[in-house]
Amino acid sequence: GESVGLHLPTLSVQEGDNSIINCAYSNSASDYFIWYKQESGKGPQFIIDIRSNMDKRQGQRVTVLLNKTVKHLSLQIAATQPGDSAVYFCAENMGPGGGNKLTFGTGTQLKVEL
Amino acid sequence: GAGVSQSPRYKVAKRGQDVALRCDPISGHVSLFWYQQALGQGPEFLTYFQNEAQLDKSGLPSDRFFAERPEGSVSTLKIQRTQQEDSAVYLCASSGSFQGNTDTQYFGPGTRLTVL
């Protein structure tokens, strides 16, 4: 079946730099996208979400961009801190028609170097 | 406030044993989801409840997996005759969504199951 496609790179950034994590999704029917952060030994933690009728949403130090034309999602983290080190997943939700279940990619490991 | 809790946090089982994993969702949340996460992978959907009704169990890998939520709050995922390929982290998530809405799913810490 269709699923969020997220290859597993490791992204290393210097503390204070901006980070950009990318995700390609394949299901054009998805109407809700979410970024989760997962630290070792913990469950995924909600970061930010975006609906398909938007192309940008900002939170505290984070911005999510959605490009439906090329089915691409990105997470931007400003002024990356050591506490941002974790695995980041994008997930898509097809909404009630799809049972509200999330489809995840495999994740990107973010490493923040001091 | 209290988030989603799961117990036990770690479970070691011998192949062939039955296990039961518990999830306490956020109080008042209508929807509850179970996911399975293999090492280095993203979580994969197992099953979904709305109150006590199991509306989707399409992700359960075999008939050895069974989930219930009899009173619409606490849920239990049971795995019978465990096999080594069942080793994974089992995550529970809850959301306040009613049918027709899409709300954020909040995850518990997971139960790491190791089958020897």
Tab-separated table of C-alpha atoms in Angstrom:
chain	number	residue	atom	x	y	z
A	1	GLY	CA	0.000	0.000	0.000
A	2	GLU	CA	0.990	3.652	-0.186
A	3	SER	CA	3.035	4.952	2.702
A	4	VAL	CA	5.105	7.877	3.825
A	5	GLY	CA	8.502	7.515	2.282
A	6	LEU	CA	11.332	8.677	4.495
A	7	HIS	CA	14.776	7.296	3.963
A	8	LEU	CA	16.841	7.089	7.051
A	9	PRO	CA	19.743	9.506	6.836
A	10	THR	CA	21.637	10.854	9.805
A	11	LEU	CA	21.702	14.621	9.894
A	12	SER	CA	24.533	16.189	11.863
A	13	VAL	CA	24.386	19.890	12.644
A	14	GLN	CA	26.303	22.290	14.795
A	15	GLU	CA	24.593	23.712	17.839
A	16	GLY	CA	22.934	26.977	16.899
A	17	ASP	CA	22.570	26.133	13.218
A	18	ASN	CA	19.241	25.539	11.534
A	19	SER	CA	18.163	21.979	10.694
A	20	ILE	CA	16.005	20.850	7.817
A	21	ILE	CA	14.533	17.355	7.759
A	22	ASN	CA	12.727	16.211	4.631
A	23	CYS	CA	10.015	13.695	3.909
A	24	ALA	CA	8.379	12.477	0.715
A	25	TYR	CA	4.894	11.033	0.918
A	26	SER	CA	3.040	9.077	-1.683
A	27	ASN	CA	-0.631	9.136	-0.718
A	28	SER	CA	-2.292	12.141	-2.322
A	29	ALA	CA	-5.467	11.454	-0.335
A	30	SER	CA	-3.781	12.248	2.971
A	31	ASP	CA	-5.132	15.423	4.507
A	32	TYR	CA	-3.167	15.734	7.720
A	33	PHE	CA	0.571	15.514	8.335
A	34	ILE	CA	2.437	15.389	11.611
A	35	TRP	CA	6.041	15.548	12.745
A	36	TYR	CA	7.020	13.512	15.790
A	37	LYS	CA	10.255	13.478	17.768
A	38	GLN	CA	11.350	10.251	19.392
A	39	GLU	CA	14.129	10.027	21.940
A	40	SER	CA	15.725	6.759	22.857
A	41	GLY	CA	13.469	4.645	25.048
A	42	LYS	CA	10.503	6.986	24.717
A	43	GLY	CA	7.365	7.162	22.642
A	44	PRO	CA	6.937	9.610	19.751
A	45	GLN	CA	6.338	13.165	20.929
A	46	PHE	CA	4.134	15.493	18.884
A	47	ILE	CA	6.017	18.489	17.473
A	48	ILE	CA	3.830	20.158	14.892
A	49	ASP	CA	1.143	19.334	12.375
A	50	ILE	CA	-0.279	20.753	9.184
A	51	ARG	CA	-3.489	20.244	7.250
A	52	SER	CA	-3.515	19.730	3.517
A	53	ASN	CA	-5.200	23.106	2.933
A	54	MET	CA	-2.100	24.865	4.251
A	55	ASP	CA	1.443	25.095	2.929
A	56	LYS	CA	3.230	26.450	5.989
A	57	ARG	CA	2.784	26.415	9.714
A	58	GLN	CA	5.055	27.800	12.413
A	59	GLY	CA	5.546	26.826	16.011
A	60	GLN	CA	8.137	27.643	18.582
A	61	ARG	CA	11.495	27.266	16.766
A	62	VAL	CA	9.879	24.858	14.291
A	63	THR	CA	8.287	25.336	10.894
A	64	VAL	CA	6.596	22.744	8.736
A	65	LEU	CA	6.311	23.218	4.988
A	66	LEU	CA	3.981	21.212	2.778
A	67	ASN	CA	4.310	21.038	-0.986
A	68	LYS	CA	1.403	19.015	-2.316
A	69	THR	CA	2.522	19.368	-5.914
A	70	VAL	CA	5.593	17.237	-5.325
A	71	LYS	CA	4.255	15.475	-2.214
A	72	HIS	CA	7.005	16.807	0.008
A	73	LEU	CA	7.023	17.738	3.672
A	74	SER	CA	9.842	19.370	5.615
A	75	LEU	CA	10.583	20.268	9.198
A	76	GLN	CA	12.786	23.227	9.936
A	77	ILE	CA	14.287	23.644	13.389
A	78	ALA	CA	15.792	27.024	14.147
A	79	ALA	CA	18.842	27.430	16.364
A	80	THR	CA	19.219	23.696	16.928
A	81	GLN	CA	20.018	22.721	20.507
A	82	PRO	CA	21.547	19.547	21.998
A	83	GLY	CA	18.110	18.644	23.337
A	84	ASP	CA	16.866	18.418	19.759
A	85	SER	CA	18.971	15.293	19.188
A	86	ALA	CA	16.506	12.486	18.445
A	87	VAL	CA	14.883	10.551	15.619
A	88	TYR	CA	12.285	12.550	13.723
A	89	PHE	CA	9.367	10.945	11.926
A	90	CYS	CA	6.864	12.399	9.585
A	91	ALA	CA	3.477	10.732	9.535
A	92	GLU	CA	0.401	11.068	7.381
A	93	ASN	CA	-3.213	10.651	8.305
A	94	MET	CA	-5.898	10.059	5.722
A	95	GLY	CA	-8.549	11.270	8.114
A	96	PRO	CA	-11.773	9.502	9.054
A	97	GLY	CA	-11.977	7.828	5.663
A	98	GLY	CA	-8.732	6.079	6.437
A	99	GLY	CA	-9.633	5.308	10.030
A	100	ASN	CA	-7.478	8.131	11.354
A	101	LYS	CA	-4.510	5.792	11.507
A	102	LEU	CA	-1.034	7.195	11.042
A	103	THR	CA	1.427	5.969	8.440
A	104	PHE	CA	5.020	6.647	9.434
A	105	GLY	CA	8.290	6.706	7.609
A	106	THR	CA	11.471	5.184	8.969
A	107	GLY	CA	12.831	8.335	10.562
A	108	THR	CA	15.825	10.677	10.425
A	109	GLN	CA	18.418	10.701	13.166
A	110	LEU	CA	19.335	14.277	14.102
A	111	LYS	CA	22.652	14.703	15.895
A	112	VAL	CA	23.575	18.058	17.339
A	113	GLU	CA	27.292	18.642	17.717
A	114	LEU	CA	28.577	21.009	20.342
B	1	GLY	CA	-1.699	16.384	33.327
B	2	ALA	CA	-1.228	12.671	32.962
B	3	GLY	CA	-0.351	11.398	29.536
B	4	VAL	CA	-0.724	7.966	28.034
B	5	SER	CA	0.783	5.284	30.233
B	6	GLN	CA	1.741	1.730	29.347
B	7	SER	CA	2.738	-1.266	31.381
B	8	PRO	CA	4.929	-3.123	31.678
B	9	ARG	CA	7.691	-1.010	30.175
B	10	TYR	CA	9.749	-4.104	29.427
B	11	LYS	CA	8.652	-7.669	28.945
B	12	VAL	CA	10.773	-10.722	28.256
B	13	ALA	CA	8.900	-13.824	27.167
B	14	LYS	CA	9.942	-17.286	26.143
B	15	ARG	CA	8.793	-18.360	22.724
B	16	GLY	CA	5.320	-19.824	23.000
B	17	GLN	CA	4.255	-17.832	26.045
B	18	ASP	CA	1.251	-15.517	26.068
B	19	VAL	CA	1.702	-11.850	26.966
B	20	ALA	CA	-0.660	-9.000	27.813
B	21	LEU	CA	0.268	-5.361	27.371
B	22	ARG	CA	-1.751	-2.607	29.006
B	23	CYS	CA	-2.517	0.935	27.876
B	24	ASP	CA	-4.094	3.703	29.941
B	25	PRO	CA	-5.080	6.503	27.561
B	26	ILE	CA	-5.453	10.154	28.406
B	27	SER	CA	-8.616	10.558	30.453
B	28	GLY	CA	-11.617	11.270	28.283
B	29	HIS	CA	-9.959	10.383	24.998
B	30	VAL	CA	-12.333	8.578	22.708
B	31	SER	CA	-9.891	7.032	20.250
B	32	LEU	CA	-7.132	4.569	21.047
B	33	PHE	CA	-4.543	3.139	18.691
B	34	TRP	CA	-1.936	0.400	18.940
B	35	TYR	CA	1.237	0.486	16.857
B	36	GLN	CA	4.197	-1.859	16.546
B	37	GLN	CA	7.699	-0.433	16.130
B	38	ALA	CA	10.592	-2.599	15.003
B	39	LEU	CA	14.118	-1.455	15.734
B	40	GLY	CA	15.159	1.404	13.474
B	41	GLN	CA	11.736	1.660	11.868
B	42	GLY	CA	8.734	3.892	12.177
B	43	PRO	CA	5.674	2.690	14.067
B	44	GLU	CA	3.206	0.558	12.119
B	45	PHE	CA	-0.526	0.569	12.760
B	46	LEU	CA	-2.067	-2.469	14.420
B	47	THR	CA	-5.599	-1.590	15.519
B	48	TYR	CA	-7.974	1.250	16.435
B	49	PHE	CA	-10.778	1.673	18.951
B	50	GLN	CA	-13.414	4.318	19.203
B	51	ASN	CA	-14.722	3.997	22.750
B	52	GLU	CA	-15.170	0.243	23.231
B	53	ALA	CA	-15.688	-0.515	19.563
B	54	GLN	CA	-12.777	-1.930	17.597
B	55	LEU	CA	-13.259	-0.191	14.275
B	56	ASP	CA	-10.118	-1.288	12.476
B	57	LYS	CA	-7.907	-4.279	13.129
B	58	SER	CA	-6.417	-4.509	9.676
B	59	GLY	CA	-2.852	-4.131	10.964
B	60	LEU	CA	-2.841	-7.084	13.341
B	61	PRO	CA	-0.237	-9.446	11.850
B	62	SER	CA	-1.936	-12.714	12.748
B	63	ASP	CA	-4.765	-14.219	14.729
B	64	ARG	CA	-2.346	-14.577	17.627
B	65	PHE	CA	-2.811	-10.842	18.231
B	66	PHE	CA	-5.919	-9.708	20.025
B	67	ALA	CA	-6.883	-6.327	21.473
B	68	GLU	CA	-9.748	-5.219	23.643
B	69	ARG	CA	-11.099	-2.111	25.317
B	70	PRO	CA	-14.181	-3.369	27.139
B	71	GLU	CA	-15.147	-0.186	28.993
B	72	GLY	CA	-13.896	2.324	26.512
B	73	SER	CA	-10.878	3.420	28.535
B	74	VAL	CA	-8.053	0.978	29.367
B	75	SER	CA	-6.972	-1.293	26.528
B	76	THR	CA	-5.062	-4.559	26.493
B	77	LEU	CA	-3.089	-5.996	23.607
B	78	LYS	CA	-2.654	-9.735	23.951
B	79	ILE	CA	-0.231	-11.846	21.980
B	80	GLN	CA	-0.655	-15.585	22.167
B	81	ARG	CA	2.093	-18.124	21.575
B	82	THR	CA	4.728	-15.442	21.118
B	83	GLN	CA	7.364	-15.862	18.427
B	84	GLN	CA	10.726	-14.190	17.991
B	85	GLU	CA	9.421	-11.971	15.203
B	86	ASP	CA	6.998	-10.438	17.703
B	87	SER	CA	9.938	-8.737	19.420
B	88	ALA	CA	9.340	-5.005	19.054
B	89	VAL	CA	8.175	-1.943	20.918
B	90	TYR	CA	4.403	-1.766	21.203
B	91	LEU	CA	3.097	1.774	21.330
B	92	CYS	CA	-0.299	2.983	22.372
B	93	ALA	CA	-1.716	6.365	21.355
B	94	SER	CA	-4.920	8.161	22.176
B	95	SER	CA	-6.751	11.126	20.748
B	96	GLY	CA	-9.872	13.025	21.586
B	97	SER	CA	-11.247	12.701	18.107
B	98	PHE	CA	-14.788	11.769	17.404
B	99	GLN	CA	-15.816	10.411	14.056
B	100	GLY	CA	-15.365	13.138	11.494
B	101	ASN	CA	-12.481	14.868	13.210
B	102	THR	CA	-8.763	14.322	13.004
B	103	ASP	CA	-7.024	15.074	16.260
B	104	THR	CA	-3.462	14.738	17.417
B	105	GLN	CA	-2.491	11.295	18.606
B	106	TYR	CA	-0.497	11.293	21.829
B	107	PHE	CA	1.771	8.347	22.423
B	108	GLY	CA	2.732	6.434	25.512
B	109	PRO	CA	6.303	5.339	26.275
B	110	GLY	CA	5.771	1.907	24.781
B	111	THR	CA	6.357	-1.629	25.966
B	112	ARG	CA	9.510	-3.280	24.700
B	113	LEU	CA	8.798	-6.959	24.140
B	114	THR	CA	11.675	-9.370	23.727
B	115	VAL	CA	10.860	-12.955	22.803
B	116	LEU	CA	13.651	-15.429	23.450
